[in-house]
CSV table of N, CA and C in Angstrom, one decimal:
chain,number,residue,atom,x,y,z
A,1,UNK,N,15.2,3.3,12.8
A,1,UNK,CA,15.0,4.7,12.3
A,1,UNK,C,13.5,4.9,12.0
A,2,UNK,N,13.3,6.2,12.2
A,2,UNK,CA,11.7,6.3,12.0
A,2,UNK,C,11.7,7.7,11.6
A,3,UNK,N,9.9,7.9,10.8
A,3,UNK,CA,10.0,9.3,10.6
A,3,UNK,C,8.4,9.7,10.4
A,4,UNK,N,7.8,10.3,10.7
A,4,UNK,CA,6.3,10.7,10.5
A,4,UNK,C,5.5,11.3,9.3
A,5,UNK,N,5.0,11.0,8.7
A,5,UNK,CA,4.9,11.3,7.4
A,5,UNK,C,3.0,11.5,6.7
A,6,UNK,N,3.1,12.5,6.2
A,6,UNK,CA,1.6,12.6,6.2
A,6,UNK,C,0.8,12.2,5.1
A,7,UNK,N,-0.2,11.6,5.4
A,7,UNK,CA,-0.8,10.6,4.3
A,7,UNK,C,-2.5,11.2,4.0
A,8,UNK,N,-2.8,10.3,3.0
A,8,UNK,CA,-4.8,10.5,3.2
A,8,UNK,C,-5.5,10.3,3.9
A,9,UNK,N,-4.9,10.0,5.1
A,9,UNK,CA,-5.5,9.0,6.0
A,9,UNK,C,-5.0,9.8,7.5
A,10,UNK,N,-4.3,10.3,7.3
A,10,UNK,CA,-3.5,11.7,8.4
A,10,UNK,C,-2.1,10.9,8.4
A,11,UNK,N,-1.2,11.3,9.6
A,11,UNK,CA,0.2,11.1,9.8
A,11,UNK,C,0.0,9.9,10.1
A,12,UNK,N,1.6,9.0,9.1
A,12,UNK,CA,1.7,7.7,9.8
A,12,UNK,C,3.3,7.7,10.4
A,13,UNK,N,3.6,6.7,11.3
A,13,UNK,CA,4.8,6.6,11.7
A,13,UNK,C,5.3,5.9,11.0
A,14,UNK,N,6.2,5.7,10.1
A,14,UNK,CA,7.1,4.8,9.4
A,14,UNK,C,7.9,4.2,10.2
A,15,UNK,N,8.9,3.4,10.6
A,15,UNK,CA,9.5,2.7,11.2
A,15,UNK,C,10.3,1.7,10.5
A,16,UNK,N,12.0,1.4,9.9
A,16,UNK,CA,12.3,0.7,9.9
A,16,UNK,C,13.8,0.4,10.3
A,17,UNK,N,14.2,-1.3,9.7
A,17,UNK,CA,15.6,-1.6,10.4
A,17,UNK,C,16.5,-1.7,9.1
A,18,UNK,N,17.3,-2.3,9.5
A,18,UNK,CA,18.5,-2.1,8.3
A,18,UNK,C,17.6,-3.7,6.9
A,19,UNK,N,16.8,-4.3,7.7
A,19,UNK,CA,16.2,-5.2,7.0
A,19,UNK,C,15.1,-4.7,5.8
A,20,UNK,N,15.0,-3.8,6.4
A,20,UNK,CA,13.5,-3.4,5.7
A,20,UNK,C,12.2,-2.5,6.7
A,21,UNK,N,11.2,-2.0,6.0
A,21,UNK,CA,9.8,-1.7,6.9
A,21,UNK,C,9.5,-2.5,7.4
A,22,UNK,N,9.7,-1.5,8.9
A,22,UNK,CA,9.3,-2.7,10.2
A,22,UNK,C,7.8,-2.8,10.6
A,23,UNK,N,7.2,-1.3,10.8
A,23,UNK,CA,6.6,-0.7,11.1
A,23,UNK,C,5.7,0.2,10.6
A,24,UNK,N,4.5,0.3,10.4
A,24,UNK,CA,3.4,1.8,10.0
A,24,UNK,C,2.3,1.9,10.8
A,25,UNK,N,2.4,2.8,11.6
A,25,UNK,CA,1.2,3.4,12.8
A,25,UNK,C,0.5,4.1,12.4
A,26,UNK,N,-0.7,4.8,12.3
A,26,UNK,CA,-1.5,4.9,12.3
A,26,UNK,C,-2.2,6.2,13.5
A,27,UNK,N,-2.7,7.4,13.3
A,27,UNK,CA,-2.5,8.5,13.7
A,27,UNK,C,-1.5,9.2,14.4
A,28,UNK,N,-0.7,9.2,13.9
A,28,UNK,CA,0.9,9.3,14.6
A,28,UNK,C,0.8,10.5,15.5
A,29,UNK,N,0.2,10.5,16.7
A,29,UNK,CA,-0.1,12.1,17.2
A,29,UNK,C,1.6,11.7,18.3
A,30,UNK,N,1.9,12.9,19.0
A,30,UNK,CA,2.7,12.4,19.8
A,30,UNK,C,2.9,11.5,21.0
A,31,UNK,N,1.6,11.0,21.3
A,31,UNK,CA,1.2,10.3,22.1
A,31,UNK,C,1.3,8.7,21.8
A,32,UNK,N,0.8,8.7,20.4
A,32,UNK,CA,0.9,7.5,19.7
A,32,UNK,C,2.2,7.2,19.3
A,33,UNK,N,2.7,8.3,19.1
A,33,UNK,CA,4.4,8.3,18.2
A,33,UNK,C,5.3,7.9,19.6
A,34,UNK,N,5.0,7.8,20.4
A,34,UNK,CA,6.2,8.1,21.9
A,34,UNK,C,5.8,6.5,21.8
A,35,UNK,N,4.6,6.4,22.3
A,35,UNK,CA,4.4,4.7,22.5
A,35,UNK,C,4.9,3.2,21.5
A,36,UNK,N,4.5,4.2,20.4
A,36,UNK,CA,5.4,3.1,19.2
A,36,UNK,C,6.5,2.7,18.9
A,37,UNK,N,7.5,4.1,19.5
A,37,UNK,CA,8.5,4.1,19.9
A,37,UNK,C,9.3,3.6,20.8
A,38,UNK,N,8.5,3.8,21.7
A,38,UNK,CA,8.4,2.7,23.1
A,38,UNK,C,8.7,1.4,23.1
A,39,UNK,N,7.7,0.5,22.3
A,39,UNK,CA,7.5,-0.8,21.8
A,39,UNK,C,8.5,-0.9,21.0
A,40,UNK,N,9.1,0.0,20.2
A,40,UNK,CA,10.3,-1.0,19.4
A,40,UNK,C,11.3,-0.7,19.9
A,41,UNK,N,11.6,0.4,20.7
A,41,UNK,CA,12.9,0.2,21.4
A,41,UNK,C,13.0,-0.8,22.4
A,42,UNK,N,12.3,-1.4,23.1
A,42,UNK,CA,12.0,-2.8,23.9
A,42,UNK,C,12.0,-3.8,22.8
A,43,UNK,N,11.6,-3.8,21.9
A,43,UNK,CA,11.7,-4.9,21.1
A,43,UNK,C,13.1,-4.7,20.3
A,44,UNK,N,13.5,-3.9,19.9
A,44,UNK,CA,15.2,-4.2,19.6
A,44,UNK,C,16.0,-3.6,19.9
A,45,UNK,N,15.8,-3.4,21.6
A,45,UNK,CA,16.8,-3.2,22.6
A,45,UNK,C,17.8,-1.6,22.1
A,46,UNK,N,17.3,-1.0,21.6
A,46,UNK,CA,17.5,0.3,21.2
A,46,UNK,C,16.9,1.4,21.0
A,47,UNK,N,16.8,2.2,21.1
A,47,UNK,CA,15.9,3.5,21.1
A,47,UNK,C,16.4,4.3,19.7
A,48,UNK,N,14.5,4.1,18.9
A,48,UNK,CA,15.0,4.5,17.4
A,48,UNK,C,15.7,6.0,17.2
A,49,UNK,N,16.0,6.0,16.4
A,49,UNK,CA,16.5,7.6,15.4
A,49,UNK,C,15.9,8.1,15.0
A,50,UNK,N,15.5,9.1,15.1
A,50,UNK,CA,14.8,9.9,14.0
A,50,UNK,C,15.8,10.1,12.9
A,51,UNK,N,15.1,9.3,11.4
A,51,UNK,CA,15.4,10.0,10.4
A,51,UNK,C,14.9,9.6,9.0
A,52,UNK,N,14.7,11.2,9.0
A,52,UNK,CA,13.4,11.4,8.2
A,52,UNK,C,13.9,11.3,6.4
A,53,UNK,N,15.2,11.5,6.5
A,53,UNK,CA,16.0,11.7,5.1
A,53,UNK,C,16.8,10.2,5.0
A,54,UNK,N,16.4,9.4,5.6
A,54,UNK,CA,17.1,7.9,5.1
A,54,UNK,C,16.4,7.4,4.5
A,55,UNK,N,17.0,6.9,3.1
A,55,UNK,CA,16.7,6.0,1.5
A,55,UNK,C,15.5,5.8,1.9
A,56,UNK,N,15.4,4.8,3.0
A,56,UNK,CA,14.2,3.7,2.8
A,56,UNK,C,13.2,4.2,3.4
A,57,UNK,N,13.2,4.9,4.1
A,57,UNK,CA,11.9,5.8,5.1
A,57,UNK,C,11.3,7.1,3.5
A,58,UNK,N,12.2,7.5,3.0
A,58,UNK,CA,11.8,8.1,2.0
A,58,UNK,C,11.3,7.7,0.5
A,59,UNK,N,11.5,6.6,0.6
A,59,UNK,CA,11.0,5.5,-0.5
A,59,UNK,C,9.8,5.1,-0.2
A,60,UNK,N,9.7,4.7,1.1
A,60,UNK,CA,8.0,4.3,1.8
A,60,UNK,C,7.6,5.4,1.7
A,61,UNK,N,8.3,6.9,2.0
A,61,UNK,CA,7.2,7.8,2.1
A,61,UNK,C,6.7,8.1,0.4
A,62,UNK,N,7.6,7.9,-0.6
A,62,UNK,CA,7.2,8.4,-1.8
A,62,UNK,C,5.8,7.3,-2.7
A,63,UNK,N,6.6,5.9,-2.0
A,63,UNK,CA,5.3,4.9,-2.3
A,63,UNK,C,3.5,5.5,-1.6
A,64,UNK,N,3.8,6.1,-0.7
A,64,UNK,CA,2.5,5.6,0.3
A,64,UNK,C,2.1,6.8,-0.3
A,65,UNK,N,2.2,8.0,-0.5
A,65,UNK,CA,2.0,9.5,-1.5
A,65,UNK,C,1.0,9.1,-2.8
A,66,UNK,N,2.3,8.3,-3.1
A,66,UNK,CA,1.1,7.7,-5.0
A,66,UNK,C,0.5,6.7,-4.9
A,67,UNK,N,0.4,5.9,-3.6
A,67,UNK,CA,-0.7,5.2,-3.3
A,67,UNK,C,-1.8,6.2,-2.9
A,68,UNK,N,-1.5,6.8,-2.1
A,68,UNK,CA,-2.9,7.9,-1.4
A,68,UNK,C,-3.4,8.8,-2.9
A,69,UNK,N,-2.6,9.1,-3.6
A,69,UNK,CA,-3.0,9.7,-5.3
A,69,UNK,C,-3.4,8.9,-6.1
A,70,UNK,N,-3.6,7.7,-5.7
A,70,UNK,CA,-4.2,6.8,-6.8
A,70,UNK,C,-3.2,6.7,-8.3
A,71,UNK,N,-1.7,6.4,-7.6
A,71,UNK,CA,-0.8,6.0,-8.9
A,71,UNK,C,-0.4,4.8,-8.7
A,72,UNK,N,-0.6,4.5,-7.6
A,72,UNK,CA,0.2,3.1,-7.3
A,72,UNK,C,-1.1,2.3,-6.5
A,73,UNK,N,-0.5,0.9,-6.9
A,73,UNK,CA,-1.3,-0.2,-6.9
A,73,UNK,C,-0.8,-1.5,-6.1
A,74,UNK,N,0.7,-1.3,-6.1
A,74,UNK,CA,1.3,-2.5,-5.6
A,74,UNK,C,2.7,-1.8,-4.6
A,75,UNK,N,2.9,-2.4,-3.4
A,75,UNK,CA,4.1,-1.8,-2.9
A,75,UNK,C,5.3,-2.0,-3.2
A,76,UNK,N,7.0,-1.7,-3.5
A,76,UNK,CA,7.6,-2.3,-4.0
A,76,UNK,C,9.1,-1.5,-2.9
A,77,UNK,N,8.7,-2.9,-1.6
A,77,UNK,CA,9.4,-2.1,-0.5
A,77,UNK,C,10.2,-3.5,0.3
A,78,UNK,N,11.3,-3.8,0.4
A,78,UNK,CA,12.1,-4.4,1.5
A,78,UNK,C,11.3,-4.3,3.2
A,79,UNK,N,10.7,-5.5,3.2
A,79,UNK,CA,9.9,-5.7,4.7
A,79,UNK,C,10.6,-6.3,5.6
A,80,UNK,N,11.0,-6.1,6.8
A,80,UNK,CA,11.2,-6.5,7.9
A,80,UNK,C,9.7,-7.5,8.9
A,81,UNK,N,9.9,-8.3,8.9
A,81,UNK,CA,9.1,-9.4,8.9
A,81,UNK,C,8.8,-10.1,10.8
A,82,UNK,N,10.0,-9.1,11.2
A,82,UNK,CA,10.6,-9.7,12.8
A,82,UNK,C,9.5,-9.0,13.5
A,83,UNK,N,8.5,-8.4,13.8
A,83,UNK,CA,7.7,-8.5,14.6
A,83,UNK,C,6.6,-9.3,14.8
A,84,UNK,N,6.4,-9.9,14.0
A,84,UNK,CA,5.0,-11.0,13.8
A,84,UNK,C,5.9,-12.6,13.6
A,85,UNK,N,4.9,-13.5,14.2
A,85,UNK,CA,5.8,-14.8,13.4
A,85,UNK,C,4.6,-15.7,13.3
A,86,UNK,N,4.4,-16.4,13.2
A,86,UNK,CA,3.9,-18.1,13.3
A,86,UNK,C,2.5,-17.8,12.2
A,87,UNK,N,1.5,-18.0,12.8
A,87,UNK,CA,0.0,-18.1,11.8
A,87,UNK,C,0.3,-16.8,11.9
A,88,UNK,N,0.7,-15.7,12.2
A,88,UNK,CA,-0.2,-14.3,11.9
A,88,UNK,C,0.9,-14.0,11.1
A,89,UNK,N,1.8,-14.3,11.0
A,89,UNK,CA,3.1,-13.9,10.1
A,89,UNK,C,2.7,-14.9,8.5
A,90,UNK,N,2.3,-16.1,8.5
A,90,UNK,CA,2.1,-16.8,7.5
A,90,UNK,C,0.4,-16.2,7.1
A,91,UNK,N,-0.4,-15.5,7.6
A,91,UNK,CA,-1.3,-15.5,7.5
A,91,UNK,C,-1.6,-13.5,6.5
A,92,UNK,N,-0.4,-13.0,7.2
A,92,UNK,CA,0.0,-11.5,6.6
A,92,UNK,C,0.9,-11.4,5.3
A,93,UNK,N,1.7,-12.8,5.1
A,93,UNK,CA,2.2,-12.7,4.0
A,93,UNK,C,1.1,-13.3,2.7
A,94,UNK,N,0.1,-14.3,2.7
A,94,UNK,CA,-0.5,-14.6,2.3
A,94,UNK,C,-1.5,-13.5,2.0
A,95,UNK,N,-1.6,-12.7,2.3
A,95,UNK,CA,-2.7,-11.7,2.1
A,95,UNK,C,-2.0,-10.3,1.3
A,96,UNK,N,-0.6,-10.4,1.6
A,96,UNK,CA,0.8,-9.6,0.8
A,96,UNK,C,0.7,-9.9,-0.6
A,97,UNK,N,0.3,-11.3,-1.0
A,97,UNK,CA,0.5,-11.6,-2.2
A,97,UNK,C,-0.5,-11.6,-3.2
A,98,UNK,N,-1.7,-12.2,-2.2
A,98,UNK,CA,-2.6,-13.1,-2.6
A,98,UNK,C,-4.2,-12.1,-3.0
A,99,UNK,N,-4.3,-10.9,-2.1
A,99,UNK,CA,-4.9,-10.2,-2.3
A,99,UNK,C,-4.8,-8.5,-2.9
A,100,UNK,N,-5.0,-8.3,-4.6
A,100,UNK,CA,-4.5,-7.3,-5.2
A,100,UNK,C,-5.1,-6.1,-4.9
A,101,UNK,N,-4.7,-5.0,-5.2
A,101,UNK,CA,-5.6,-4.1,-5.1
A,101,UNK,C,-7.1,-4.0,-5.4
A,102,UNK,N,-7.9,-3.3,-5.1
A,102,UNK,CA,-9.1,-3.1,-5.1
A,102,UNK,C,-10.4,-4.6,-5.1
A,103,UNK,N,-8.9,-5.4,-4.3
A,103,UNK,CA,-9.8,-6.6,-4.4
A,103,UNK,C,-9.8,-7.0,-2.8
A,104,UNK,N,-11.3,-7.5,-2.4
A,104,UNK,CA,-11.1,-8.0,-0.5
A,104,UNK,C,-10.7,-9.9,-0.6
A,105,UNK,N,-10.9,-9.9,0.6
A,105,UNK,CA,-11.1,-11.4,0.9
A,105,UNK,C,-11.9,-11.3,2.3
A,106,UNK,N,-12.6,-12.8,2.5
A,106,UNK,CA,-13.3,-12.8,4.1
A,106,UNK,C,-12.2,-13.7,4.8
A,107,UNK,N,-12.4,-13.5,6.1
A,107,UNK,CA,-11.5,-13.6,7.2
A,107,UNK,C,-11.5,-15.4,7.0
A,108,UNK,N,-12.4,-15.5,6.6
A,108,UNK,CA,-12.6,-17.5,6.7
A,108,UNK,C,-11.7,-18.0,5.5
A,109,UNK,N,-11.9,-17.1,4.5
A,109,UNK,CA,-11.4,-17.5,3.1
A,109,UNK,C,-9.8,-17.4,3.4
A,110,UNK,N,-9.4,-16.7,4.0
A,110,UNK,CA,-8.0,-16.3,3.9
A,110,UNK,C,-8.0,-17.0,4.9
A,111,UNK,N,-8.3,-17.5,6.0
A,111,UNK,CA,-8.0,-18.9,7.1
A,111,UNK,C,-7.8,-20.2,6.0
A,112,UNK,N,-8.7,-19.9,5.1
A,112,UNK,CA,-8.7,-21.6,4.2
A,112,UNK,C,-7.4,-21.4,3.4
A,113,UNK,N,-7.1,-20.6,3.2
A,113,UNK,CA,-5.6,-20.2,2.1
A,113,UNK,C,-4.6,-20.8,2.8
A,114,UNK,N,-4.3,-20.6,4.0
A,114,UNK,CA,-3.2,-21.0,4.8
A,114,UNK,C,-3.3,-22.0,5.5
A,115,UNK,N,-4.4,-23.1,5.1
A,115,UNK,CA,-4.8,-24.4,5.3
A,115,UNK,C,-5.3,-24.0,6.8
A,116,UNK,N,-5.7,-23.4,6.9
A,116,UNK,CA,-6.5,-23.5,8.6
A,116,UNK,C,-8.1,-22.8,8.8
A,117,UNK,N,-8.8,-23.8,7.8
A,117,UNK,CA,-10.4,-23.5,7.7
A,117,UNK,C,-11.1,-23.4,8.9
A,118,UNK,N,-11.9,-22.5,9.3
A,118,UNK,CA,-12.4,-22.4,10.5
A,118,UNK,C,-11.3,-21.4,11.7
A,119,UNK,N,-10.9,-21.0,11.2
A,119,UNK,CA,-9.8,-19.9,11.8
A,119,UNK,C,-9.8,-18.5,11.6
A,120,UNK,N,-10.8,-18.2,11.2
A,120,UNK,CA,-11.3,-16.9,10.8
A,120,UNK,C,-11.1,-15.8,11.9
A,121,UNK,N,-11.5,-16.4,13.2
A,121,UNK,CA,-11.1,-15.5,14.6
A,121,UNK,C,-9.9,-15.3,14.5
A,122,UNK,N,-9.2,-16.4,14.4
A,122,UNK,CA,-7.9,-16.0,14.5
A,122,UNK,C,-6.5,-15.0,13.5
A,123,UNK,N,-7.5,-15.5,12.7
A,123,UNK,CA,-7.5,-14.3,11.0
A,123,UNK,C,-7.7,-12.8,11.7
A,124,UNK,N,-8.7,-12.7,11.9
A,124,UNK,CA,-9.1,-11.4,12.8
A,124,UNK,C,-8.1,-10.9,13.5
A,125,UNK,N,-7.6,-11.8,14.7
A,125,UNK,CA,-6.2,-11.4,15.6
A,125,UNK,C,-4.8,-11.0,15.0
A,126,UNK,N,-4.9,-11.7,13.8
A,126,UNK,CA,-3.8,-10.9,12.9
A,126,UNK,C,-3.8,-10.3,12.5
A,127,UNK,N,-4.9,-9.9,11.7
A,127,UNK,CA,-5.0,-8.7,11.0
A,127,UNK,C,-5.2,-7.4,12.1
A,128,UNK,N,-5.0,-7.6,13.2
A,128,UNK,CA,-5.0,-6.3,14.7
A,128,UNK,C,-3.8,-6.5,14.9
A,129,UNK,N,-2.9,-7.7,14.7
A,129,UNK,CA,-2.0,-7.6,15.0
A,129,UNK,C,-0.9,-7.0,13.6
A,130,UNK,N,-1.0,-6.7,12.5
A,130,UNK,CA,-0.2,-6.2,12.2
A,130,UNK,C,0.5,-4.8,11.8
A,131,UNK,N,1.9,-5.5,11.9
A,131,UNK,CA,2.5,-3.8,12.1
A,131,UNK,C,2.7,-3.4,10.9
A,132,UNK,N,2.1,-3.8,9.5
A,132,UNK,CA,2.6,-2.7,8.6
A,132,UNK,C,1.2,-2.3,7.4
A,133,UNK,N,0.1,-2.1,8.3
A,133,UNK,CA,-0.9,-1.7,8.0
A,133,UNK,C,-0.8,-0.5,6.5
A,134,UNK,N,-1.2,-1.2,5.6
A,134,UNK,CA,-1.8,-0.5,4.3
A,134,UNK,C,-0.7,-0.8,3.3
A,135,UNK,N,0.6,-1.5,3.5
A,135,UNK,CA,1.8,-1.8,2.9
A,135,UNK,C,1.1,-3.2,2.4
A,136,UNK,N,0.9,-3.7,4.0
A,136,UNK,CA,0.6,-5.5,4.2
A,136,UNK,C,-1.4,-4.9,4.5
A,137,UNK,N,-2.1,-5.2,3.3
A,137,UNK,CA,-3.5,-4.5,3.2
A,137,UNK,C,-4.5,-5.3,3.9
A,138,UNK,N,-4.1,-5.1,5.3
A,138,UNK,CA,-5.2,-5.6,6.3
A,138,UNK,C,-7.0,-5.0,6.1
A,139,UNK,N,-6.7,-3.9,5.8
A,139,UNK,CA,-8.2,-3.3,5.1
A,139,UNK,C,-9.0,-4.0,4.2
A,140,UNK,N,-8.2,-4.9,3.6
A,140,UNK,CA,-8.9,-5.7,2.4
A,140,UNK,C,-9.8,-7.2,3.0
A,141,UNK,N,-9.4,-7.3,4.1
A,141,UNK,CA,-10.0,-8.3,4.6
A,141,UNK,C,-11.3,-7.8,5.6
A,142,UNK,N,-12.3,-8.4,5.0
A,142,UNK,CA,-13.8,-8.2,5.1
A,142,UNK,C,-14.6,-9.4,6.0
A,143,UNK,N,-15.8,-9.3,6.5
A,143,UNK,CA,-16.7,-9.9,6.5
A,143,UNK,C,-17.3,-10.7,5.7
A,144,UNK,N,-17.9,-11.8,6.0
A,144,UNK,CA,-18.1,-12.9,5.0
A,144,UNK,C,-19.6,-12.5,4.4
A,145,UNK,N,-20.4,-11.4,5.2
A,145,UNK,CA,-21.8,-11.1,5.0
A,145,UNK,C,-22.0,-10.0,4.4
A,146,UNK,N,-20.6,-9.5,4.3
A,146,UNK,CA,-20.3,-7.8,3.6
A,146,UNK,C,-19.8,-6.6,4.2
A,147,UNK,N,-19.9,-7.4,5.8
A,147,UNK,CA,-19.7,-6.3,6.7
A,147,UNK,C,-17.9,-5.9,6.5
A,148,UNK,N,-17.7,-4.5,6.9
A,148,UNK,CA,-16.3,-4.4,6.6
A,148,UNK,C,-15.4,-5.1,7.9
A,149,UNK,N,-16.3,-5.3,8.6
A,149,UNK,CA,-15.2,-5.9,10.0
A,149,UNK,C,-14.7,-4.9,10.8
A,150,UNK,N,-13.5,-5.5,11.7
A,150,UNK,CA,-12.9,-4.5,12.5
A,150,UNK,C,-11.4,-3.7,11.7
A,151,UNK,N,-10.9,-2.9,12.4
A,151,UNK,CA,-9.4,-1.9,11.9
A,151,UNK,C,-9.0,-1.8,13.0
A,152,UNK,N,-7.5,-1.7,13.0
A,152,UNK,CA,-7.2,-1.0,13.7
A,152,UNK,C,-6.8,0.3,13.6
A,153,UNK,N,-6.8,1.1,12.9
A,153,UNK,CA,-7.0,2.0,12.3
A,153,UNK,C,-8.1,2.9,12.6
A,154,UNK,N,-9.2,2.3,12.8
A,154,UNK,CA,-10.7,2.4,12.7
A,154,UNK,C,-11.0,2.7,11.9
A,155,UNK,N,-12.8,2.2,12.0
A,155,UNK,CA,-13.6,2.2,10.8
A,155,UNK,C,-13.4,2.8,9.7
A,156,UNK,N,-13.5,4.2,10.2
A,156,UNK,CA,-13.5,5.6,9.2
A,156,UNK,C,-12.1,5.4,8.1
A,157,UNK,N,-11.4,5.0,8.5
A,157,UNK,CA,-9.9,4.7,8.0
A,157,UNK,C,-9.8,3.7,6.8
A,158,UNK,N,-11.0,2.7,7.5
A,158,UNK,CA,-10.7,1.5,6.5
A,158,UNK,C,-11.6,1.9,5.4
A,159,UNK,N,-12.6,2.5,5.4
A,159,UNK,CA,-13.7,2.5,4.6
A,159,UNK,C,-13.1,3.7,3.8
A,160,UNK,N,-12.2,4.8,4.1
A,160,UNK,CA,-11.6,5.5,3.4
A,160,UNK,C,-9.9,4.8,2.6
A,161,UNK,N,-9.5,3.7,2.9
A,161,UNK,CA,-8.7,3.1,2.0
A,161,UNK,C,-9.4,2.3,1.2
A,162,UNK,N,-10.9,1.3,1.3
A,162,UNK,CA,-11.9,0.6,0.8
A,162,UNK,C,-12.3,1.4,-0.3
A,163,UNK,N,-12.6,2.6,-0.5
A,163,UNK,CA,-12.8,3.7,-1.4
A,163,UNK,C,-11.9,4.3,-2.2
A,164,UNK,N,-10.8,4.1,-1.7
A,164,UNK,CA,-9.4,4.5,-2.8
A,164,UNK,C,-9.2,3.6,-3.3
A,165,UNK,N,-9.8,2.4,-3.2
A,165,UNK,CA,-9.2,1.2,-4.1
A,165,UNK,C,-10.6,0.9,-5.0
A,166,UNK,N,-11.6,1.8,-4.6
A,166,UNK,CA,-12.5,1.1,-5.3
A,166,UNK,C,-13.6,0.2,-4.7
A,167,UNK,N,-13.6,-0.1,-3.7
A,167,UNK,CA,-14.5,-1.4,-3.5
A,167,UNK,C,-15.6,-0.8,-2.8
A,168,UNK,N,-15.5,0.9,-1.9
A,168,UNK,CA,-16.4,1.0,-1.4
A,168,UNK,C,-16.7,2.4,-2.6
A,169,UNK,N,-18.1,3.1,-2.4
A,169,UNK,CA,-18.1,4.4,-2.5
A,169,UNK,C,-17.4,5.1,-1.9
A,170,UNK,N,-17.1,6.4,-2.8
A,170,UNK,CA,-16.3,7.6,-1.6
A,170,UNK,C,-17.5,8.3,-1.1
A,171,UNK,N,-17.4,8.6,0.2
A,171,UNK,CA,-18.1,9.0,1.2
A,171,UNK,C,-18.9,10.1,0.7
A,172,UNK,N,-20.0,10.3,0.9
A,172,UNK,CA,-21.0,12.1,0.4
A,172,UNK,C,-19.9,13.2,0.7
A,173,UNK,N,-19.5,13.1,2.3
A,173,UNK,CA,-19.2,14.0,3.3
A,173,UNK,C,-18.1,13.6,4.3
């Protein structure tokens, strides 16, 4: 089931299974929305539903609302965990827990967390690889020099969730 939902950051695709939030995309235009769509109906051999008035798609949408308002701080959402596995899956839960609001970590430090120092690139490939961007706060993981690093989201995205939590300034303009 899925439903599109508009945020501070513009529309996101929500996406989940009877487990939990599978899924959050990121400019949900219809071009993006068809292909995400795409990818999970291949990945679980069904072609989602739209629906926008089921519990749990409306629960994520009321969390991500008072996160974008600056009321909420922590998510408190049933995750569906089946698209990611191995290091990027142990490396996204570790960053679920470990990393609070308005606080970063560097890509090396959070390689050293999950006992694999020197894996920071591959820190990087996960945090591109995951699917539940700003639930699971890939944003918070930074550069070891200061630099904000990469998004998939893109820049402009990250530096405007970096700023709702605090860690960056809000933008002049």
């Amino acid at each position: 089931m899925w439903a599109v939902v508009g945020s501070g950051i513009g529309p996101l695709l929500l996406a989940a299974t009877d487990e939990g939030l599978v899924s959050v995309a990121f400019h949900a235009t219809d071009a993006v929305r068809d292909a995400m769509l795409g990818r999970l109906g291949s990945r679980f051999g069904a072609e989602p539903v739209e629906a926008p008035d089921a519990p749990l798609l409306v629960e994520a949408a009321r969390q991500l609302s008072e996160y974008f308002a600056g009321r909420r701080r922590d998510f408190e959402l049933p995750l569906d965990w089946s698209l990611i596995a191995g290091f990027n899956r142990e490396v996204l839960r570790e960053l679920a827990a470990g990393v609070p609001y308005g606080a970063v970590v560097g890509y090396g430090e959070l390689a050293r967390r999950v006992g694999q120092p020197g894996a920071a690139q591959a820190v990087g490939a996960a945090m591109g690889a995951n699917p539940l961007p700003v639930v699971v706060p890939c944003h918070r993981v930074v550069e070891r020099d200061g630099g904000i690093g990469g998004f998939g989201g893109g820049l402009e995205t990250k530096r405007k969730l970096l700023a709702l939590e605090g860690v960056l300034p809000e933008p002049l303009f």
